[in-house]
Amino acid sequence: MLNIAGYRFVTIDDAPELRDRLHGQARHHALLGTVLLAQEGINFFLAGAADSVRAFLDELGADPRFSGLEVKESWSAKAPFRKLLVKVKREIIRMNHPAIQPASGRAPAVDATTAKRWLDQGHDDDGREVVTLDTRNAFEVDHGTFEGAIDWRIDKFSEFPQALDAHKAQLEGKTIISFCTGGIRCEKAAIYMREAGLDHVWQLDGGILKYFEETGGAHFKGNCFVFDERRALDADLAPPAN
């Protein structure tokens, strides 16, 4: 089974109608998983036969709002989801900070190979110290994270703004790479940090999953927690051997 994860911050003014259309298309292709829609965009985790998944992505991409949307892929012996859910929510990733609108402009992103190079050398291309900031929940971090990553032990992403307010001083003057599973949380976090006055903030483009795909997981210890029945993926994007 092919598993895909993807998101895009883009204005969606017809979420109920889009929900019905995507539910029908995903059901037609026998896909399982979750699609979340909000005015700020789309976020999805789906699994199915490879041809069916790719047909769904072709149909999704026919909508100009989702054209060229990149996804992270992995494989499993069976679908790690038990049902199909397509839901409309207030936010596709809850932060409770309505001023953050990624569709209006992304924070700068650093690709996986550049991030690895910076971590190899211990500084960015301007000689500034590089730190990694884990924007995920504490229980996810406990499965694995980057060596030396900053972890504020948040229980849910909506706690991130408060955590930054308490710890902002430790980030001053450093190059910050915010990261998460697939990119959505660290994108919002990076925008928030820039609005808070931190000048050298980058989101890890594609998150941990893309980093695994492109670098083999260098500087990452442990596995990446995922919100499905696989529970975690190793650097080969496969469930770790017990």
Short mmCIF file of N, CA and C in Angstrom, two decimals, residues 12 15 23 31 36-37 40 55 57 73 76 88 111 129 138-139 143 146 152 171-172 184 192 195 206 229:
data_model
loop_
_atom_site.label_atom_id
_atom_site.label_comp_id
_atom_site.label_asym_id
_atom_site.label_seq_id
_atom_site.Cartn_x
_atom_site.Cartn_y
_atom_site.Cartn_z
N ILE A 12 -9.36 28.53 1.11
CA ILE A 12 -10.45 27.66 0.67
C ILE A 12 -11.76 28.26 1.17
N ALA A 15 -15.21 25.06 1.56
CA ALA A 15 -14.80 23.84 2.25
C ALA A 15 -15.89 22.76 2.31
N HIS A 23 -14.34 13.54 -0.64
CA HIS A 23 -14.79 12.30 -0.02
C HIS A 23 -15.24 11.32 -1.10
N LEU A 31 -9.59 4.63 -0.92
CA LEU A 31 -8.54 5.13 -0.03
C LEU A 31 -9.03 5.20 1.40
N LEU A 36 -8.24 16.85 6.08
CA LEU A 36 -8.74 17.98 6.85
C LEU A 36 -8.75 19.22 5.97
N LEU A 37 -9.86 19.94 6.03
CA LEU A 37 -10.03 21.17 5.26
C LEU A 37 -10.39 22.31 6.20
N GLU A 40 -7.93 27.97 5.80
CA GLU A 40 -6.50 28.20 5.60
C GLU A 40 -5.83 27.16 4.71
N ALA A 55 -4.08 8.29 -8.91
CA ALA A 55 -5.26 8.80 -9.62
C ALA A 55 -5.95 9.88 -8.79
N LEU A 57 -4.49 11.83 -6.58
CA LEU A 57 -3.65 13.02 -6.60
C LEU A 57 -3.79 13.77 -7.91
N GLU A 73 5.93 10.13 0.56
CA GLU A 73 5.47 8.77 0.30
C GLU A 73 6.19 7.76 1.18
N SER A 76 3.67 0.31 2.98
CA SER A 76 3.34 -0.62 4.06
C SER A 76 2.60 -1.82 3.48
N VAL A 88 -14.19 19.19 7.82
CA VAL A 88 -13.96 20.63 7.81
C VAL A 88 -13.71 21.08 9.24
N ASP A 111 16.07 23.31 2.66
CA ASP A 111 15.88 21.94 2.19
C ASP A 111 16.72 20.98 3.02
N GLU A 129 25.65 30.12 14.57
CA GLU A 129 25.30 28.85 15.22
C GLU A 129 23.91 28.38 14.79
N ALA A 138 5.41 16.43 23.10
CA ALA A 138 6.46 15.75 23.86
C ALA A 138 6.49 14.25 23.60
N PHE A 139 5.33 13.60 23.52
CA PHE A 139 5.33 12.15 23.33
C PHE A 139 5.87 11.76 21.97
N HIS A 143 9.95 9.52 20.79
CA HIS A 143 10.24 8.45 19.84
C HIS A 143 11.54 8.71 19.08
N PHE A 146 16.20 15.19 16.44
CA PHE A 146 17.56 15.53 16.06
C PHE A 146 18.45 15.62 17.30
N TRP A 152 10.61 21.86 24.07
CA TRP A 152 9.96 22.58 25.15
C TRP A 152 8.87 21.76 25.85
N LEU A 171 16.99 31.59 21.89
CA LEU A 171 17.09 31.52 20.45
C LEU A 171 17.71 32.77 19.83
N GLU A 172 17.83 33.84 20.60
CA GLU A 172 18.32 35.10 20.06
C GLU A 172 19.71 34.94 19.45
N ILE A 184 3.92 20.92 8.35
CA ILE A 184 2.82 21.85 8.57
C ILE A 184 2.97 22.64 9.87
N TYR A 192 5.37 32.36 13.17
CA TYR A 192 5.14 32.96 14.48
C TYR A 192 6.44 33.50 15.07
N GLU A 195 7.43 36.69 13.36
CA GLU A 195 6.60 37.80 13.80
C GLU A 195 6.96 38.25 15.21
N GLY A 206 9.38 20.07 4.13
CA GLY A 206 8.95 18.68 4.08
C GLY A 206 9.08 17.92 5.39
N GLU A 229 -1.53 3.57 12.34
CA GLU A 229 -1.30 2.30 13.03
C GLU A 229 0.15 1.82 12.97
#
